[in-house]
PDB file of C-alpha atoms in Angstrom:
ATOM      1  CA  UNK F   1      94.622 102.359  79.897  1.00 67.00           C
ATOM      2  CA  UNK F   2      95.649 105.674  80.375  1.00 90.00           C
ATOM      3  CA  UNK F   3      95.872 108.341  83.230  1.00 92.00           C
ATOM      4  CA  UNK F   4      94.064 111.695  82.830  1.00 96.00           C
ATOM      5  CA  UNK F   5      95.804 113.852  85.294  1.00 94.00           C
ATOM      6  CA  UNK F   6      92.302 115.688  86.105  1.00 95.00           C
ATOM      7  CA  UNK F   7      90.575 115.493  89.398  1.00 95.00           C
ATOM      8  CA  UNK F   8      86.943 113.993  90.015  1.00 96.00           C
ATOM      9  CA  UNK F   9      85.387 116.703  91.430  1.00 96.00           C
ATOM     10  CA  UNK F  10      86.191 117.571  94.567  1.00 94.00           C
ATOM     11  CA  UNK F  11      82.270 118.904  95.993  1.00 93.00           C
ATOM     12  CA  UNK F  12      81.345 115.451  94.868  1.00 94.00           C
ATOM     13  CA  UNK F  13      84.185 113.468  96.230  1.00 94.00           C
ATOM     14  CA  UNK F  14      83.158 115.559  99.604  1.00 93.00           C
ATOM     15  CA  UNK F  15      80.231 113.221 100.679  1.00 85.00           C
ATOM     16  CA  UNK F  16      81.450 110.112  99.127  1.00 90.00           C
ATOM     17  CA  UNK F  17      82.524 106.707 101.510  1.00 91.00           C
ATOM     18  CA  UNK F  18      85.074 104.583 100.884  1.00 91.00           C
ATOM     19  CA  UNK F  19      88.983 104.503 101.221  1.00 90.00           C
ATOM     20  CA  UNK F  20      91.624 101.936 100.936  1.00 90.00           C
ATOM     21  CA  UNK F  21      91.159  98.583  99.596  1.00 89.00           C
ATOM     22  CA  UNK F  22      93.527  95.489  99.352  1.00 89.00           C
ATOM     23  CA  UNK F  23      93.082  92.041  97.533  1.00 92.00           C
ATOM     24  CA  UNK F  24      93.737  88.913 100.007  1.00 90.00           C
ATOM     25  CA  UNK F  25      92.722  85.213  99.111  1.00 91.00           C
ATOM     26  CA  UNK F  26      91.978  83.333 102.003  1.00 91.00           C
ATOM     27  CA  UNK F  27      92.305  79.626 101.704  1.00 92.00           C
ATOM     28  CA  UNK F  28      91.473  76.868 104.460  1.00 92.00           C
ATOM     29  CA  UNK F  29      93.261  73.988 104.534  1.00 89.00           C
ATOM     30  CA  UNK F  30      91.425  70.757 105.743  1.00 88.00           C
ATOM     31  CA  UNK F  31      92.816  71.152 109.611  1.00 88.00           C
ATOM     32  CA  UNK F  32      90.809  74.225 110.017  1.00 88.00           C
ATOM     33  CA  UNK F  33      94.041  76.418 109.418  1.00 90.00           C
ATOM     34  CA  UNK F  34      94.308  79.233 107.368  1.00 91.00           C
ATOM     35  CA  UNK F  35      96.753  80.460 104.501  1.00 91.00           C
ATOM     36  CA  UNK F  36      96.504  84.265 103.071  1.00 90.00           C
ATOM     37  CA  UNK F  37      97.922  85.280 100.103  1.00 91.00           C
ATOM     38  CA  UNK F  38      98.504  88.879  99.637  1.00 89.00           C
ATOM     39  CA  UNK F  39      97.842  89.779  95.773  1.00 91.00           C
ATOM     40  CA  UNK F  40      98.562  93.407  95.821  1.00 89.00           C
ATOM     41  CA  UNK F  41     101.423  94.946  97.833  1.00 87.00           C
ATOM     42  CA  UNK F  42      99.738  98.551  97.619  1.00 86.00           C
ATOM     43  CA  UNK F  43      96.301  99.202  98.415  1.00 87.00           C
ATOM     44  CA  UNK F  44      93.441 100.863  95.500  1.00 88.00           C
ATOM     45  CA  UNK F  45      91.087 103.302  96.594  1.00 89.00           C
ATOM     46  CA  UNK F  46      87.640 102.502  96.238  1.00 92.00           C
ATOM     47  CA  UNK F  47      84.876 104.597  96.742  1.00 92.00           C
ATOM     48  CA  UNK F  48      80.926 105.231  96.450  1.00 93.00           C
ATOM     49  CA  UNK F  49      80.300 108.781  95.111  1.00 91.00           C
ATOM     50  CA  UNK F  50      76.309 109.033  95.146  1.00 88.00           C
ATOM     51  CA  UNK F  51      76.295 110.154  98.829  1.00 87.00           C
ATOM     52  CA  UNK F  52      78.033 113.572  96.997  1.00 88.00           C
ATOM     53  CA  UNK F  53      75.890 114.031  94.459  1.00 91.00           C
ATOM     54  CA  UNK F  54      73.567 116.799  95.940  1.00 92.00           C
ATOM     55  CA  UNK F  55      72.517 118.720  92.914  1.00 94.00           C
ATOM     56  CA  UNK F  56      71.163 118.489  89.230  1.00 96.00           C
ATOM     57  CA  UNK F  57      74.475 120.361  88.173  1.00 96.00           C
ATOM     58  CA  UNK F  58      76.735 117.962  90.673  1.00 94.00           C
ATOM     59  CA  UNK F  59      74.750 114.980  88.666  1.00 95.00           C
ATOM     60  CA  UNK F  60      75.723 116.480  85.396  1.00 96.00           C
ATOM     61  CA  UNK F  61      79.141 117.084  86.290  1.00 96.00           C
ATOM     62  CA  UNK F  62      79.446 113.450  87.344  1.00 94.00           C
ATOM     63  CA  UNK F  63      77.872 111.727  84.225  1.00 95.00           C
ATOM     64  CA  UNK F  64      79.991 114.287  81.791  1.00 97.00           C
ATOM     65  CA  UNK F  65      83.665 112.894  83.946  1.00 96.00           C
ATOM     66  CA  UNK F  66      82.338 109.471  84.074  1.00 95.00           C
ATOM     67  CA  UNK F  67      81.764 110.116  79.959  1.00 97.00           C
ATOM     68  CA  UNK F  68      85.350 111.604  79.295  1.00 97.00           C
ATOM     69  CA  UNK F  69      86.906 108.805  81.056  1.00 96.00           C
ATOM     70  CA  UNK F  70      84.792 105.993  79.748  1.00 95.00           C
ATOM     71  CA  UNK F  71      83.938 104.483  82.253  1.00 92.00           C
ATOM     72  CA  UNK F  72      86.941 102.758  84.239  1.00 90.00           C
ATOM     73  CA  UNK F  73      89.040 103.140  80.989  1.00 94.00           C
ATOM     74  CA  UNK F  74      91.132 105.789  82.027  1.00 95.00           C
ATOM     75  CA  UNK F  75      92.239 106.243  85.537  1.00 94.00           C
ATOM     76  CA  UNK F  76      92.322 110.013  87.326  1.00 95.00           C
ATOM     77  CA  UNK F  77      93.110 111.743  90.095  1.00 95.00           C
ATOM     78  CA  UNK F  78      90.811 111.453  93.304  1.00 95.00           C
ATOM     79  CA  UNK F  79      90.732 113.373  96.456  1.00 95.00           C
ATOM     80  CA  UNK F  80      90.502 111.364  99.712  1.00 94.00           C
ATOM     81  CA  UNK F  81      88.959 113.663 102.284  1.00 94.00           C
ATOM     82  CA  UNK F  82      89.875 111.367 105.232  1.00 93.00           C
ATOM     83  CA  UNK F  83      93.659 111.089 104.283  1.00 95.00           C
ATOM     84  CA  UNK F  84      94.636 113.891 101.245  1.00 96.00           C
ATOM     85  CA  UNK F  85      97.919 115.553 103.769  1.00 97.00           C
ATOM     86  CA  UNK F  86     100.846 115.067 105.664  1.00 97.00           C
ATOM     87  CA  UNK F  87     102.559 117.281 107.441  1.00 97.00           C
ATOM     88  CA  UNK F  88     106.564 117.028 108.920  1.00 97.00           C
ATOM     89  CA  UNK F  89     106.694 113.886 106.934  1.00 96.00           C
ATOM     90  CA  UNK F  90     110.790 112.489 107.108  1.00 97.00           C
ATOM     91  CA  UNK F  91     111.253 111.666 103.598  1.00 97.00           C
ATOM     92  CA  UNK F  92     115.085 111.368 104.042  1.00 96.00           C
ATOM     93  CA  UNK F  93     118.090 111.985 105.860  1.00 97.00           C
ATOM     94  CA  UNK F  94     121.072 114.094 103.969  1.00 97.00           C
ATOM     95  CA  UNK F  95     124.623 111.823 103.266  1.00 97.00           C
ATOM     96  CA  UNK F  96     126.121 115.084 101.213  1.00 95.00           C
ATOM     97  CA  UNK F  97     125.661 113.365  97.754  1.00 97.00           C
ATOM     98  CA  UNK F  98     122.154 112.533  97.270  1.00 97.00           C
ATOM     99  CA  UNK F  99     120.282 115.118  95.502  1.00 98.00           C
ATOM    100  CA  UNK F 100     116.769 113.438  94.960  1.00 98.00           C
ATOM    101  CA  UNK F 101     114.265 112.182  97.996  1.00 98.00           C
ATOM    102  CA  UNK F 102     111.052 110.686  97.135  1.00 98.00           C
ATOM    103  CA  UNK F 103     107.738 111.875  98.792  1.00 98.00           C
ATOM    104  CA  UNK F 104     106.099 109.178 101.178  1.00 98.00           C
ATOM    105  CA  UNK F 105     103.391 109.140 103.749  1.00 97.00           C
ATOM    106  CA  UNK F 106     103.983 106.496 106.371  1.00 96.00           C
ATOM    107  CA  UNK F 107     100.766 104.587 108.319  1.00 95.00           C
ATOM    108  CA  UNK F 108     101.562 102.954 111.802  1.00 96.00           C
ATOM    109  CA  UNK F 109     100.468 100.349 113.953  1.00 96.00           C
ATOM    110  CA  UNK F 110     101.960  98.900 116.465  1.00 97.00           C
ATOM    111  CA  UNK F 111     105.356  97.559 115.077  1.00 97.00           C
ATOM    112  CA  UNK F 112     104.236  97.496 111.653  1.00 94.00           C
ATOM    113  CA  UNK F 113     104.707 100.778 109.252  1.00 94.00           C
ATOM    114  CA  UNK F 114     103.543 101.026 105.812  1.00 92.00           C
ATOM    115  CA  UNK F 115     105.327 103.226 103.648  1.00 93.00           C
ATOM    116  CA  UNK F 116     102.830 105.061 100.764  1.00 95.00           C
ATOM    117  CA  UNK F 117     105.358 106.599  97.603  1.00 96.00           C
ATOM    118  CA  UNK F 118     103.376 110.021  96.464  1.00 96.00           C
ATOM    119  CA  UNK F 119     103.465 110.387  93.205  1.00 93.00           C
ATOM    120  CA  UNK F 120     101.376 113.253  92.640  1.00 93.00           C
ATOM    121  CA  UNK F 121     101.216 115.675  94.682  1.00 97.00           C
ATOM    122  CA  UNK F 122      98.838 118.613  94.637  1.00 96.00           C
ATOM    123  CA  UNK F 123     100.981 121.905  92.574  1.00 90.00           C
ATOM    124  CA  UNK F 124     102.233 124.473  95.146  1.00 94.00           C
ATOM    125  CA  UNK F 125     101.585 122.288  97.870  1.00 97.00           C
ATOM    126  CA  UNK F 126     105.242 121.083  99.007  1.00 98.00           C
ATOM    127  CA  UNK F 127     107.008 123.038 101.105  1.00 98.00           C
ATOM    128  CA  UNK F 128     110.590 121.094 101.843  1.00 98.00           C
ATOM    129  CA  UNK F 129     112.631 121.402 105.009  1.00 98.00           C
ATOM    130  CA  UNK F 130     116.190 120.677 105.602  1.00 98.00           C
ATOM    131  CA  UNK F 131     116.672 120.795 109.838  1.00 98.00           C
ATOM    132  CA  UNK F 132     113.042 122.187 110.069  1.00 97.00           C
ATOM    133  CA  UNK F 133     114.080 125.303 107.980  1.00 97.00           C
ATOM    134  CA  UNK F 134     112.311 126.035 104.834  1.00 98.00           C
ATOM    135  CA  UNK F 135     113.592 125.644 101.433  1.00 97.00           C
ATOM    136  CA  UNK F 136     112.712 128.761  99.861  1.00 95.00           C
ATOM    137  CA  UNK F 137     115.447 128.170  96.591  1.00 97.00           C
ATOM    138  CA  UNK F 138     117.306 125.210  95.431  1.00 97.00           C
ATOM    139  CA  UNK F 139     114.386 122.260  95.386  1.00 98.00           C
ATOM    140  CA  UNK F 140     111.948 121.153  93.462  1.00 97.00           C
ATOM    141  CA  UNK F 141     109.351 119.141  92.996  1.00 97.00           C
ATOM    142  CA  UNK F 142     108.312 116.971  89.857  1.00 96.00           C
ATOM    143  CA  UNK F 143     105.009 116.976  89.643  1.00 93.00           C
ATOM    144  CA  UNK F 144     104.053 113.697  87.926  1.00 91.00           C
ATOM    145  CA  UNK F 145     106.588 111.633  90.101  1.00 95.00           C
ATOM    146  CA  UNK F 146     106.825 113.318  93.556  1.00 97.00           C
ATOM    147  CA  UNK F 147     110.552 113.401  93.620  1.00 98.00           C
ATOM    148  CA  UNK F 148     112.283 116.280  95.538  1.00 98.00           C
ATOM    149  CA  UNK F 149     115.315 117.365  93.885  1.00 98.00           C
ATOM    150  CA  UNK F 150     117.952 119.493  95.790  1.00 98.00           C
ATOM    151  CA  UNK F 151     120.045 121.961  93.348  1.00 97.00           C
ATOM    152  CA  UNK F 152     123.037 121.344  95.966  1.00 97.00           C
ATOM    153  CA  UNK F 153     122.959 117.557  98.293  1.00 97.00           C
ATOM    154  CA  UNK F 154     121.959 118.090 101.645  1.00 98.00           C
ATOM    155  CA  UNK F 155     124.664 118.019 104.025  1.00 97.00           C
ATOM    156  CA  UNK F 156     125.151 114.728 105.812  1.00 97.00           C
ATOM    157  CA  UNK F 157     122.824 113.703 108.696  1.00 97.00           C
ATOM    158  CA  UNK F 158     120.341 117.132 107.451  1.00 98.00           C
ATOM    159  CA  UNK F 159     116.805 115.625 108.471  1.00 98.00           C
ATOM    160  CA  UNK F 160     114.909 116.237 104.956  1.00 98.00           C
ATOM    161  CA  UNK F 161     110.716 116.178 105.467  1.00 98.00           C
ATOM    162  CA  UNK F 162     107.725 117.870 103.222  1.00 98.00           C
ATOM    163  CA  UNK F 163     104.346 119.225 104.075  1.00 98.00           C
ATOM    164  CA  UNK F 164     102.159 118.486 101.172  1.00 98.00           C
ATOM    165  CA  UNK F 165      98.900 117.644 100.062  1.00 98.00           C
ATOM    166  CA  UNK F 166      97.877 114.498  97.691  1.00 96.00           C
ATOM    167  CA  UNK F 167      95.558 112.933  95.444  1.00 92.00           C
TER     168      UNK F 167
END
């Protein structure tokens, strides 16, 4: 399988219902108790499109992707309407040698956080702070990894976070 960095289009993905799914096996033992066995560590998106498809020309567009990518061959980007941004996101703190920060979003409840690595986020999107001031020179952002890189190390203790936007 391959990736085709292309997104499903995004009037389509509009009206569609789904979100984040996880894979759990549930076993009961004879006493009534239960044991769960968590078989992927990151959730998949799932989703039902049809709800988007509003037009002849939206139902074209949708048969012609789901014919480029074969099916489920080939894997693509996908806009999530209910969770595609984050915004003041602390992605690292400055110790004056590290030069590279990886994007994350981070979900919360209760006690428990789950961190999400972003991978790809949406071109032109980022916008990187170092002490809530804007890097306007000296980072960048790759693209097909989501990894910030700082031409000179943030200064030790600098709060480093990221606006962006994600598929």
């Amino acid at each position: 399988m391959t990736f085709h960095n292309v997104q499903f289009p995004s009037d389509i993905s509009y009206g569609s219902s789904g979100g984040p799914h996880y894979s759990t096996d549930v076993v009961i033992n004879h006493g009534g108790h239960e044991q769960r066995n968590i078989n992927w560590q990151q959730a998949r998106g799932r989703y039902n499109v049809a709800h988007g498809v509003k037009t002849q020309a939206q139902l074209d567009t949708l048969i012609a992707f789901f014919r480029a990518r074969k099916g489920r061959a080939h894997s693509f980007r996908f806009k999530d309407w209910t969770d595609f941004q984050a915004t003041g996101v602390v992605i690292g703190t400055g110790n004056g040698s590290n030069k590279n920060f990886q994007l994350v979003k981070h979900y919360s409840s209760g006690s428990i956080t789950e961190a999400r690595t972003i991978t790809l986020p949406i071109a032109g999107s980022v916008h990187v702070y170092v002490n809530a001031v804007l890097q306007t020179s000296g980072v960048s952002v790759d693209a097909a990894t989501g990894v910030v890189s700082f031409s000179t190390a943030p200064a030790s203790g600098a709060a480093i976070t990221a606006d962006f936007e994600f598929d």
